[in-house]
Coordinates of C-alpha atoms (C1' of nucleotides) in Angstrom, one line a residue:
Chain A
M207 CA -1.3 -28.0 103.3
P208 CA -5.3 -26.2 103.8
L209 CA -7.8 -27.5 105.8
R210 CA -10.5 -27.5 103.6
L211 CA -14.2 -27.5 105.7
Y212 CA -18.1 -27.8 104.2
N213 CA -19.7 -24.1 105.0
T214 CA -23.3 -24.6 105.5
M215 CA -23.4 -20.9 105.1
T216 CA -21.7 -21.6 101.4
R217 CA -22.3 -24.9 100.6
R218 CA -19.1 -25.2 99.6
L219 CA -15.9 -26.3 100.9
E220 CA -13.8 -24.3 101.5
E221 CA -10.1 -23.1 103.2
F222 CA -10.4 -23.2 106.2
V223 CA -8.0 -19.5 107.3
P224 CA -8.7 -18.7 111.0
L225 CA -8.8 -14.5 112.2
D226 CA -6.0 -15.9 114.5
S227 CA -4.0 -19.0 113.6
T228 CA -3.0 -18.9 117.6
R229 CA -6.6 -19.1 119.2
V230 CA -9.2 -20.7 116.6
G231 CA -12.5 -20.2 118.2
V232 CA -14.6 -23.1 118.0
Y233 CA -18.8 -23.0 119.6
A234 CA -20.0 -26.5 119.5
C235 CA -23.6 -26.9 120.8
G236 CA -23.8 -29.5 123.4
P237 CA -26.4 -31.7 124.5
T238 CA -30.3 -30.3 126.8
V239 CA -29.7 -32.5 130.2
Y240 CA -32.3 -34.2 130.0
R241 CA -32.0 -37.5 129.6
P242 CA -29.5 -39.0 129.0
P243 CA -27.0 -38.7 125.3
H244 CA -28.7 -41.1 123.2
I245 CA -25.4 -43.0 119.6
G246 CA -27.2 -40.0 117.8
N247 CA -25.6 -36.3 120.0
F248 CA -21.9 -38.4 120.4
R249 CA -21.7 -38.5 116.7
T250 CA -21.8 -35.4 116.8
F251 CA -19.6 -34.9 119.8
V252 CA -17.7 -37.4 118.1
F253 CA -17.2 -34.7 115.1
N254 CA -16.6 -31.7 117.2
D255 CA -13.5 -33.8 118.8
L256 CA -12.4 -35.3 115.6
L257 CA -11.9 -31.2 115.1
H258 CA -11.0 -30.6 117.9
R259 CA -8.0 -32.4 117.7
Y260 CA -7.5 -31.8 113.8
L261 CA -7.7 -28.3 114.7
E262 CA -4.3 -28.8 117.7
W263 CA -2.6 -31.6 115.6
K264 CA -2.1 -28.7 112.4
G265 CA -0.8 -26.8 114.9
F266 CA -3.7 -23.6 115.7
G267 CA -4.6 -23.0 119.0
V268 CA -7.6 -24.1 120.0
T269 CA -10.5 -22.4 122.1
F270 CA -13.0 -25.4 122.5
V271 CA -16.2 -24.2 123.9
M272 CA -19.1 -26.8 124.2
N273 CA -22.4 -25.2 125.7
L274 CA -25.0 -27.6 127.8
T275 CA -28.8 -26.3 127.6
D276 CA -30.1 -26.5 131.2
V277 CA -33.1 -24.8 131.0
E278 CA -35.6 -25.7 128.2
D279 CA -39.3 -26.7 128.2
K280 CA -38.0 -30.4 127.8
I281 CA -36.4 -30.4 131.1
I282 CA -39.4 -27.4 133.1
N283 CA -42.0 -30.2 131.5
E284 CA -39.4 -33.0 133.8
A285 CA -38.8 -30.9 136.6
A286 CA -42.9 -30.5 136.8
G287 CA -43.5 -33.8 136.2
M288 CA -41.3 -35.0 139.0
G289 CA -42.0 -32.2 141.3
V290 CA -38.0 -31.1 142.2
S291 CA -36.3 -28.0 140.5
I292 CA -34.3 -28.4 137.3
G293 CA -31.3 -28.4 138.7
E294 CA -32.2 -31.2 139.9
V295 CA -33.0 -33.0 137.2
T296 CA -30.5 -31.1 134.9
A297 CA -27.4 -32.6 137.8
P298 CA -27.1 -35.8 137.1
M299 CA -28.1 -35.8 133.2
A300 CA -25.1 -33.3 133.0
D301 CA -22.6 -35.8 134.5
A302 CA -23.7 -38.6 132.3
F303 CA -23.2 -36.7 130.0
F304 CA -19.1 -36.1 130.8
A305 CA -18.9 -40.1 131.6
D306 CA -19.6 -40.4 128.3
L307 CA -17.4 -38.1 126.9
R308 CA -14.5 -39.6 128.6
T309 CA -15.5 -43.3 127.3
L310 CA -15.6 -42.2 124.2
A311 CA -11.8 -40.2 124.8
V312 CA -13.7 -37.0 123.7
L313 CA -11.3 -34.4 124.7
P314 CA -12.5 -31.8 127.7
A315 CA -13.2 -29.0 126.1
D316 CA -11.9 -25.0 127.4
L317 CA -15.4 -23.8 128.8
Y318 CA -18.4 -25.6 129.4
P319 CA -20.8 -23.0 129.6
R320 CA -24.5 -23.5 131.2
A321 CA -27.9 -21.6 129.9
T322 CA -28.8 -21.2 133.7
E323 CA -25.3 -19.0 134.1
H324 CA -25.5 -16.7 131.3
I325 CA -28.6 -14.9 131.6
D326 CA -26.7 -11.2 132.3
E327 CA -25.1 -12.0 129.3
M328 CA -28.9 -12.9 127.6
I329 CA -30.2 -9.9 129.2
D330 CA -27.8 -7.9 127.7
I331 CA -28.0 -8.9 124.4
I332 CA -31.4 -8.7 123.8
E333 CA -31.7 -4.8 125.2
R334 CA -29.1 -4.4 122.6
L335 CA -31.4 -5.8 119.9
E336 CA -34.6 -3.3 121.6
K337 CA -32.0 -0.5 121.1
R338 CA -31.5 -1.8 117.6
G339 CA -34.6 -2.0 116.8
H340 CA -34.9 -5.6 116.4
A341 CA -37.1 -6.6 119.4
Y342 CA -40.5 -6.0 120.6
R343 CA -42.0 -7.2 123.7
A344 CA -45.6 -9.2 123.7
P345 CA -47.9 -8.0 126.5
D346 CA -47.5 -11.2 128.9
G347 CA -43.8 -10.0 129.3
S348 CA -42.2 -12.4 125.9
V349 CA -39.5 -10.3 123.8
Y350 CA -40.1 -11.0 120.8
F351 CA -37.2 -10.7 117.2
D352 CA -39.0 -8.9 115.0
I353 CA -37.5 -11.0 111.9
S354 CA -38.9 -8.0 109.4
S355 CA -36.0 -6.2 110.9
F356 CA -33.3 -8.8 109.3
P357 CA -32.6 -8.5 105.8
T358 CA -30.2 -11.6 106.0
Y359 CA -32.9 -13.5 107.3
G360 CA -32.7 -17.5 106.5
R361 CA -29.1 -16.9 104.5
L362 CA -27.9 -19.9 106.1
A363 CA -30.8 -22.0 106.1
R364 CA -31.5 -20.8 102.2
I365 CA -35.0 -19.9 103.3
E366 CA -37.0 -17.0 102.4
A367 CA -38.4 -15.4 105.3
Q368 CA -41.8 -15.3 103.3
S369 CA -42.3 -18.4 103.2
I370 CA -41.4 -20.0 105.9
R371 CA -45.1 -21.4 107.2
S372 CA -46.9 -19.0 109.4
G373 CA -48.1 -20.5 112.3
A374 CA -47.3 -24.2 111.8
G375 CA -47.5 -25.7 115.0
L376 CA -48.8 -23.7 117.2
S377 CA -51.0 -23.5 119.5
T378 CA -52.0 -27.3 118.6
R379 CA -50.2 -29.1 121.3
A380 CA -51.4 -30.0 124.4
G381 CA -50.0 -29.3 127.4
G382 CA -49.5 -26.3 129.3
I383 CA -46.1 -24.7 128.6
D384 CA -45.8 -24.5 125.0
A385 CA -42.5 -22.3 124.4
D386 CA -45.0 -21.0 121.2
E387 CA -48.0 -20.5 123.0
Y388 CA -47.2 -16.2 123.6
E389 CA -48.5 -13.4 121.4
K390 CA -46.0 -12.9 118.8
A391 CA -46.9 -9.8 115.7
D392 CA -45.9 -12.2 113.1
A393 CA -45.7 -15.6 113.4
R394 CA -42.5 -16.2 112.4
D395 CA -41.3 -14.0 114.7
F396 CA -39.5 -16.2 117.8
A397 CA -39.3 -16.1 121.4
L398 CA -35.6 -14.1 123.0
W399 CA -37.4 -14.3 125.8
K400 CA -40.5 -16.2 127.0
G401 CA -43.1 -14.2 129.9
V402 CA -42.9 -15.7 133.0
K403 CA -45.6 -19.3 134.2
D404 CA -46.3 -20.4 136.9
V405 CA -44.4 -24.1 136.1
D406 CA -41.4 -21.7 135.5
R407 CA -41.4 -20.7 138.9
Q408 CA -41.9 -23.7 140.4
V409 CA -39.4 -26.1 139.2
G410 CA -36.9 -22.6 139.8
A411 CA -36.5 -21.4 135.8
A412 CA -37.6 -17.9 136.0
W413 CA -35.1 -14.9 136.3
Q414 CA -35.9 -10.7 136.9
T415 CA -35.0 -8.7 134.1
P416 CA -35.6 -4.8 132.8
W417 CA -38.8 -5.9 131.3
G418 CA -40.4 -8.8 133.6
E419 CA -40.0 -12.1 135.5
G420 CA -39.1 -15.2 133.0
R421 CA -37.2 -17.1 131.0
P422 CA -35.3 -17.7 127.7
G423 CA -36.1 -18.3 124.6
W424 CA -34.2 -21.4 122.9
H425 CA -31.6 -19.5 120.4
I426 CA -30.6 -16.7 122.7
E427 CA -28.1 -19.1 124.8
C428 CA -25.6 -19.5 122.2
S429 CA -25.7 -15.9 121.0
A430 CA -24.6 -15.3 124.3
M431 CA -23.1 -17.7 125.5
S432 CA -20.4 -18.4 122.0
M433 CA -20.0 -14.7 122.2
A434 CA -19.1 -13.9 125.6
A435 CA -16.2 -17.0 125.4
L436 CA -15.2 -16.2 121.9
G437 CA -15.9 -12.8 121.1
S438 CA -18.5 -11.4 118.9
T439 CA -16.5 -13.0 115.7
F440 CA -15.3 -16.4 115.7
D441 CA -13.8 -19.0 113.3
I442 CA -16.0 -21.5 113.5
H443 CA -20.0 -22.9 115.3
T444 CA -21.4 -26.4 114.6
G445 CA -24.2 -28.7 115.7
G446 CA -26.5 -31.6 114.3
E447 CA -28.0 -30.6 110.9
D448 CA -31.3 -29.9 112.3
L449 CA -29.8 -26.9 114.0
I450 CA -30.0 -25.3 111.0
F451 CA -33.0 -24.1 110.9
P452 CA -34.2 -22.5 113.3
H453 CA -31.7 -22.5 115.8
H454 CA -28.8 -21.6 114.0
E455 CA -30.9 -18.8 111.8
D456 CA -31.6 -17.3 114.8
E457 CA -28.8 -16.9 116.2
I458 CA -27.5 -15.9 113.4
A459 CA -30.2 -13.5 113.6
Q460 CA -29.9 -12.2 117.0
S461 CA -25.9 -12.2 117.4
E462 CA -25.4 -9.6 114.4
G463 CA -28.8 -8.0 114.8
A464 CA -26.9 -6.8 118.7
S465 CA -23.2 -6.3 118.0
G466 CA -23.3 -5.6 114.5
E467 CA -21.2 -7.5 113.3
P468 CA -20.3 -11.3 111.8
F469 CA -21.1 -14.0 114.1
V470 CA -19.5 -17.4 112.8
R471 CA -17.1 -17.5 109.8
Y472 CA -17.3 -21.3 109.3
W473 CA -21.0 -23.2 109.9
L474 CA -20.4 -26.7 109.8
H475 CA -23.1 -29.4 110.5
V476 CA -22.9 -33.4 111.6
K477 CA -25.4 -35.2 109.7
H478 CA -27.7 -37.6 111.5
L479 CA -26.8 -41.7 111.8
L480 CA -29.5 -44.1 111.6
V481 CA -29.3 -47.4 113.7
N482 CA -29.7 -51.0 111.8
G483 CA -30.9 -48.4 108.9
E484 CA -33.3 -46.8 110.4
K485 CA -34.4 -43.2 111.7
M486 CA -33.3 -42.8 115.3
S487 CA -36.2 -42.6 118.0
K488 CA -37.8 -42.9 121.0
S489 CA -40.6 -43.9 120.0
K490 CA -38.3 -47.5 118.3
G491 CA -36.5 -47.8 121.4
N492 CA -33.2 -47.6 119.2
D493 CA -31.4 -44.5 120.5
F494 CA -28.7 -46.3 122.2
T495 CA -27.2 -45.0 125.0
I496 CA -23.5 -45.4 125.0
D497 CA -24.1 -47.6 128.8
Q498 CA -26.3 -49.6 126.9
L499 CA -24.2 -49.9 124.5
L500 CA -21.4 -51.6 126.9
E501 CA -23.8 -53.8 128.6
K502 CA -24.5 -55.2 125.2
G503 CA -20.7 -56.1 125.2
Y504 CA -19.8 -53.2 122.7
S505 CA -16.6 -52.0 123.8
A506 CA -15.8 -47.9 123.7
S507 CA -13.5 -48.5 120.6
S508 CA -15.6 -49.6 118.3
I509 CA -18.1 -47.5 118.9
R510 CA -15.9 -43.8 117.9
Y511 CA -14.9 -46.4 115.3
L512 CA -17.9 -47.0 113.4
I513 CA -18.5 -43.0 113.9
I514 CA -15.1 -41.7 111.7
S515 CA -15.9 -44.6 109.2
A516 CA -18.4 -42.0 107.6
Q517 CA -17.5 -39.1 106.8
Y518 CA -20.0 -36.7 108.8
R519 CA -21.7 -35.1 106.8
K520 CA -22.3 -38.1 104.9
E521 CA -25.1 -41.0 105.7
L522 CA -24.2 -43.3 108.5
N523 CA -25.5 -46.7 109.0
F524 CA -24.9 -47.3 112.9
A525 CA -25.7 -51.0 112.5
F526 CA -24.6 -53.8 115.7
D527 CA -22.8 -55.6 112.6
G528 CA -20.8 -52.8 112.4
L529 CA -19.4 -52.8 115.8
D530 CA -18.9 -56.0 115.2
T531 CA -16.7 -55.5 112.2
A532 CA -15.1 -52.8 114.0
R533 CA -13.4 -54.6 117.1
T534 CA -12.0 -56.7 114.4
A535 CA -10.0 -54.3 112.8
I536 CA -9.5 -52.4 115.9
Q537 CA -7.8 -55.6 116.7
R538 CA -5.5 -55.3 113.8
L539 CA -4.1 -51.6 115.4
L540 CA -3.2 -53.5 118.2
D541 CA -1.8 -56.1 116.7
F542 CA 0.5 -54.1 114.3
E543 CA 1.2 -51.6 117.1
R544 CA 2.7 -54.1 120.2
R545 CA 4.8 -55.8 116.6
L546 CA 6.2 -52.5 116.9
I547 CA 6.8 -52.9 119.9
D548 CA 8.3 -56.9 120.2
M549 CA 9.9 -55.9 117.1
P550 CA 14.0 -57.4 117.2
T551 CA 15.7 -54.2 116.3
A552 CA 20.2 -53.7 116.2
A553 CA 21.1 -49.8 116.3
D554 CA 23.4 -50.6 112.7
A555 CA 21.4 -52.2 110.7
P556 CA 20.0 -50.2 107.3
L557 CA 17.4 -47.5 107.2
S558 CA 14.7 -49.7 105.6
R559 CA 11.3 -48.2 103.5
L560 CA 10.0 -48.1 106.9
H561 CA 11.1 -44.7 107.0
E562 CA 9.6 -43.5 103.6
I563 CA 6.8 -45.5 104.3
T564 CA 6.1 -43.8 107.4
E565 CA 6.7 -40.3 105.9
H566 CA 4.6 -41.1 102.7
A567 CA 1.3 -42.1 105.6
L568 CA 1.6 -38.6 107.5
H569 CA 2.1 -37.4 104.3
D570 CA -1.4 -38.8 102.7
F571 CA -3.5 -39.0 106.3
E572 CA -2.9 -34.9 106.2
K573 CA -4.1 -34.5 102.8
A574 CA -7.6 -37.2 103.7
M575 CA -7.8 -35.0 107.1
D576 CA -8.0 -31.6 104.9
D577 CA -10.4 -32.8 103.0
D578 CA -12.8 -31.8 105.2
L579 CA -11.9 -34.1 108.1
N580 CA -12.1 -37.4 105.5
T581 CA -12.0 -39.9 107.9
P582 CA -12.8 -42.6 106.5
N583 CA -10.0 -41.9 104.0
A584 CA -7.4 -41.6 106.4
L585 CA -8.4 -44.9 108.2
A586 CA -7.5 -46.1 104.9
V587 CA -3.9 -44.5 105.0
V588 CA -3.8 -45.8 108.3
F589 CA -4.2 -49.2 107.3
N590 CA -2.4 -49.4 104.3
F591 CA 0.7 -48.2 106.6
V592 CA -0.2 -51.6 108.6
R593 CA 0.3 -52.7 105.1
E594 CA 2.9 -51.8 104.2
C595 CA 5.2 -51.8 107.6
N596 CA 3.9 -55.0 108.3
A597 CA 5.8 -56.0 104.8
E598 CA 8.5 -54.5 105.2
L599 CA 8.9 -56.1 108.7
D600 CA 8.0 -59.6 107.5
R601 CA 11.0 -59.4 105.0
D602 CA 13.5 -57.1 107.2
T603 CA 14.6 -58.4 110.3
P604 CA 16.5 -56.7 112.4
T605 CA 15.5 -53.4 111.6
A606 CA 16.4 -50.0 113.1
R607 CA 15.5 -49.0 115.8
A608 CA 14.8 -45.6 114.6
A609 CA 12.6 -46.6 111.7
T610 CA 10.7 -49.2 113.9
D611 CA 10.1 -45.8 116.7
A612 CA 9.1 -43.5 113.8
A613 CA 6.5 -46.2 112.5
R614 CA 5.6 -46.1 116.0
D615 CA 5.6 -42.5 116.2
A616 CA 3.2 -42.2 113.2
L617 CA 0.4 -44.4 114.4
A618 CA 0.2 -42.2 117.9
S619 CA 0.5 -39.4 116.1
M620 CA -2.5 -40.6 113.4
D621 CA -4.1 -41.4 116.8
R622 CA -3.9 -38.4 118.6
V623 CA -6.6 -37.6 115.9
L624 CA -8.6 -39.9 115.1
G625 CA -8.4 -41.5 119.1
I626 CA -8.6 -45.7 118.3
L627 CA -6.2 -46.9 120.0
E628 CA -5.6 -44.9 122.7
I629 CA -9.3 -46.8 123.6
A630 CA -8.6 -49.6 122.7
R631 CA -4.7 -50.0 124.8
V632 CA -6.7 -50.2 127.5
E633 CA -9.3 -52.0 126.8
R634 CA -7.1 -54.8 125.5
A635 CA -5.2 -54.1 128.9
D636 CA -8.2 -54.5 130.9
V637 CA -7.1 -58.2 131.7
A638 CA -8.0 -59.4 136.3
D639 CA -4.2 -59.9 137.9
D640 CA -5.1 -63.9 138.8
L641 CA -6.8 -64.2 135.1
A642 CA -3.2 -62.5 134.2
V643 CA -1.4 -64.5 136.4
W644 CA -3.2 -67.7 135.5
A645 CA -2.8 -67.1 131.8
D646 CA 1.5 -66.4 132.3
G647 CA 1.4 -69.9 133.9
M648 CA -0.8 -72.0 131.3
V649 CA 1.7 -70.2 128.4
A650 CA 4.2 -71.4 130.5
E651 CA 2.9 -75.0 130.6
R652 CA 2.4 -74.5 127.0
Q653 CA 5.3 -74.3 126.1
E654 CA 7.0 -77.5 127.8
A655 CA 4.4 -79.1 126.7
R656 CA 5.6 -77.8 123.0
R657 CA 9.1 -78.7 123.8
R658 CA 8.2 -82.0 124.0
R659 CA 6.7 -82.4 121.3
D660 CA 3.6 -83.4 123.5
Y661 CA 0.7 -81.1 120.8
A662 CA -2.0 -82.6 122.2
E663 CA -1.2 -81.1 125.9
S664 CA -0.2 -77.9 124.0
D665 CA -3.4 -78.0 122.0
R666 CA -5.2 -78.6 125.0
I667 CA -3.9 -75.9 127.1
R668 CA -5.1 -73.6 124.3
D669 CA -8.2 -74.5 124.4
E670 CA -8.3 -73.9 128.0
L671 CA -7.0 -70.5 127.3
E672 CA -9.5 -69.7 124.1
G673 CA -12.2 -70.8 126.8
R674 CA -11.7 -67.8 128.8
G675 CA -11.0 -65.4 126.6
I676 CA -7.2 -65.4 126.0
V677 CA -5.2 -66.0 122.4
V678 CA -1.9 -67.7 122.2
E679 CA 0.2 -66.6 119.3
D680 CA 4.1 -68.0 118.6
T681 CA 5.6 -65.3 117.1
P682 CA 9.4 -65.3 116.0
Q683 CA 10.4 -64.0 119.5
G684 CA 8.5 -66.4 121.6
P685 CA 4.7 -67.6 122.8
R686 CA 2.5 -64.2 123.5
W687 CA -1.1 -64.2 124.5
K688 CA -3.3 -61.6 124.1
K689 CA -7.3 -60.7 124.9
A690 CA -9.8 -61.6 123.0
Chain B
rG266 C1' -45.5 -27.9 98.3
rG267 C1' -40.3 -25.8 99.8
rU268 C1' -34.8 -27.0 100.5
rC269 C1' -31.2 -31.3 100.3
rC270 C1' -28.7 -35.8 100.3
rC271 C1' -28.0 -40.7 98.8
rG272 C1' -27.9 -45.1 95.8
rU273 C1' -20.6 -48.0 95.3
rA274 C1' -18.7 -54.8 95.2
rG275 C1' -21.8 -61.0 100.8
rC276 C1' -21.2 -56.1 104.2
rC277 C1' -19.4 -51.0 106.2
rA278 C1' -17.8 -47.1 103.5
rA279 C1' -13.4 -44.0 100.1
rG280 C1' -13.4 -42.0 95.2
rU281 C1' -16.6 -37.8 91.8
rG282 C1' -14.1 -37.8 84.1
rG283 C1' -8.9 -41.6 82.5
rU284 C1' -4.2 -45.1 87.2
rU285 C1' -5.9 -51.4 93.3
rA286 C1' -9.2 -46.8 97.9
rG287 C1' -9.4 -49.4 103.0
rG288 C1' -12.6 -52.4 106.6
rC289 C1' -14.7 -57.3 107.5
rA290 C1' -16.5 -61.7 105.7
rG291 C1' -14.3 -65.3 101.5
rU292 C1' -10.8 -67.7 98.5
rG293 C1' -6.1 -70.3 97.4
rG294 C1' -0.9 -70.4 98.9
rC295 C1' 3.4 -68.8 101.8
rC296 C1' 4.8 -68.7 107.0
rU297 C1' 3.5 -72.4 111.6
rG298 C1' 4.1 -79.3 114.5
rC299 C1' -0.9 -77.3 114.2
rA300 C1' -2.7 -72.2 115.0
rA301 C1' -3.2 -67.2 116.0
rA302 C1' -1.0 -63.0 113.7
rG303 C1' 1.5 -62.1 109.2
rC304 C1' 2.4 -61.7 103.3
rC305 C1' 1.4 -62.8 99.2
rA306 C1' -2.9 -63.4 95.2
rU307 C1' -7.9 -64.2 94.1
rC308 C1' -12.7 -62.8 94.1
rA309 C1' -16.4 -59.2 93.2
rA310 C1' -18.8 -52.9 91.8
rC311 C1' -20.6 -48.0 90.6
rG312 C1' -29.5 -48.5 90.4
rC313 C1' -31.9 -48.0 85.3
rC314 C1' -32.3 -45.3 80.2
rG315 C1' -30.6 -42.4 77.1
rG316 C1' -26.9 -38.3 76.7
rU317 C1' -21.8 -35.0 76.0
rU318 C1' -17.0 -37.0 76.0
rC319 C1' -11.5 -40.3 72.6
rG320 C1' -12.6 -42.0 77.6
rA321 C1' -18.6 -42.0 83.0
rA322 C1' -19.2 -44.4 89.0
rU323 C1' -17.8 -39.7 88.5
rC324 C1' -20.4 -34.4 84.2
rC325 C1' -25.9 -33.7 81.8
rG326 C1' -31.4 -35.4 81.7
rG327 C1' -35.3 -38.9 82.9
rC328 C1' -37.0 -42.6 85.6
rC329 C1' -36.8 -45.8 89.7
rG330 C1' -35.4 -46.0 94.7
rG331 C1' -34.4 -44.8 100.0
rG332 C1' -33.7 -40.8 103.6
rA333 C1' -32.7 -35.8 106.0
rC334 C1' -34.9 -30.6 107.1
rC335 C1' -39.0 -26.3 106.9
rU336 C1' -40.5 -23.7 115.2
rC337 C1' -37.1 -26.6 120.1
rC338 C1' -34.4 -33.7 117.5
rA339 C1' -27.5 -34.2 117.5

RNA sequence: GGUCCCGUAGCCAAGUGGUUAGGCAGUGGCCUGCAAAGCCAUCAACGCCGGUUCGAAUCCGGCCGGGACCUCCA
């Protein structure tokens, strides 16, 4: 079955046909490492991960690249304010970013290029742009891209170059280092390179170039790093919806202007999330970090579940009660998985309908994901699968081991894309040794009480266990306990 | 002003021309010593007004409401 993706360039669902199926190139716009990433960022990064995982699940070889922006206005401001170099600002933020990725079970990218490590490639692109008549130098040492030299400018964002509001926001900002307070021939042109200012030197954000000292424009880094890693034409480029314009529009102009070849084949953009029904913003204080959510007692699996519970191009309201319901839903999956493991089986039992149910589930799952990564539908497939299997297991005991194994494999296979259970399993197993030993003992005591038909005592023990977050379940295979 | 998206049951969220989406919550039942887990049943829906159609949540028009982007926020 073909994978279909919504391409921002054409505003249509398109069948994904890579240049080379053994090496699908994906470039994801990563974080600007100047403050801890928030939950909004992670909608985008989890989406990237879903794409990464699903491409591999489909059997493609994938080269996944995500950049780190480590030189940029806000970073320079921050460093200047603290009296340190930009590296001292970005290093801890990059560490925090990677830690959060691990928490959310985001697969590592193959490459995490950083802007400051690709200055040479940027210089090369700018020189080529100059040679090809797309760039010009300003008296202050800046280099600008000449939009009038690139007729298709505006194609991605669907804007006429002429209609871009000239001078919007220019020269009106307070503060001395705003990037666009430079001399351009046309207000709509954008900076490829910015002539050096004192503050740049102070924080170590100045590099020598053939046209003088300075620092990169915002967009050039992604052109340089993506083409360096994936070639001048590659398959997929992703980012948050805010990046469509100007960032990605400018990337196209720079990259194609320099290479003379088509840049990206499929542009994928993630819609911004809402937090508790409101636009996320620093001023509202709802730009939660992963750590803040964990401190509030929410689990990483719940966070990831909530993020994938809406399709990536649709509005997603990241609300706390959504995290609570996510937790309950995940418990259901974990309980099901455990049931499959504990289920008594017999080698000579007849093959039940489990096989059929399992095959259908995998087929439907792929169909859902093929439809532009429709994760809500994919989750519906998983839950239907769980219900149908449970119903089958309720009436069919024992079951053939091959059938329960196949069901387990299918669940694991779907989770190789969704990445929920792999986190949740660890969370549930995270019980202190002494608590586990105590729980085992109490459960045994309770069994003894039940044997004596001393139900007052057995119920008392169950309450005591619950008081410490342990839930007891009496199954046909005996009592079991789990972390609530 | 320009570009675009969305309004689905108590909440979240798929569907996008005709057949139960799914999760969470609720109700009744089975199971259980009682529970839990599970299963079965059940409740409840397509913002409003028109139009197209044999048939519309799904297409078209209008209205109301919400939201995004338009020079550095994923």
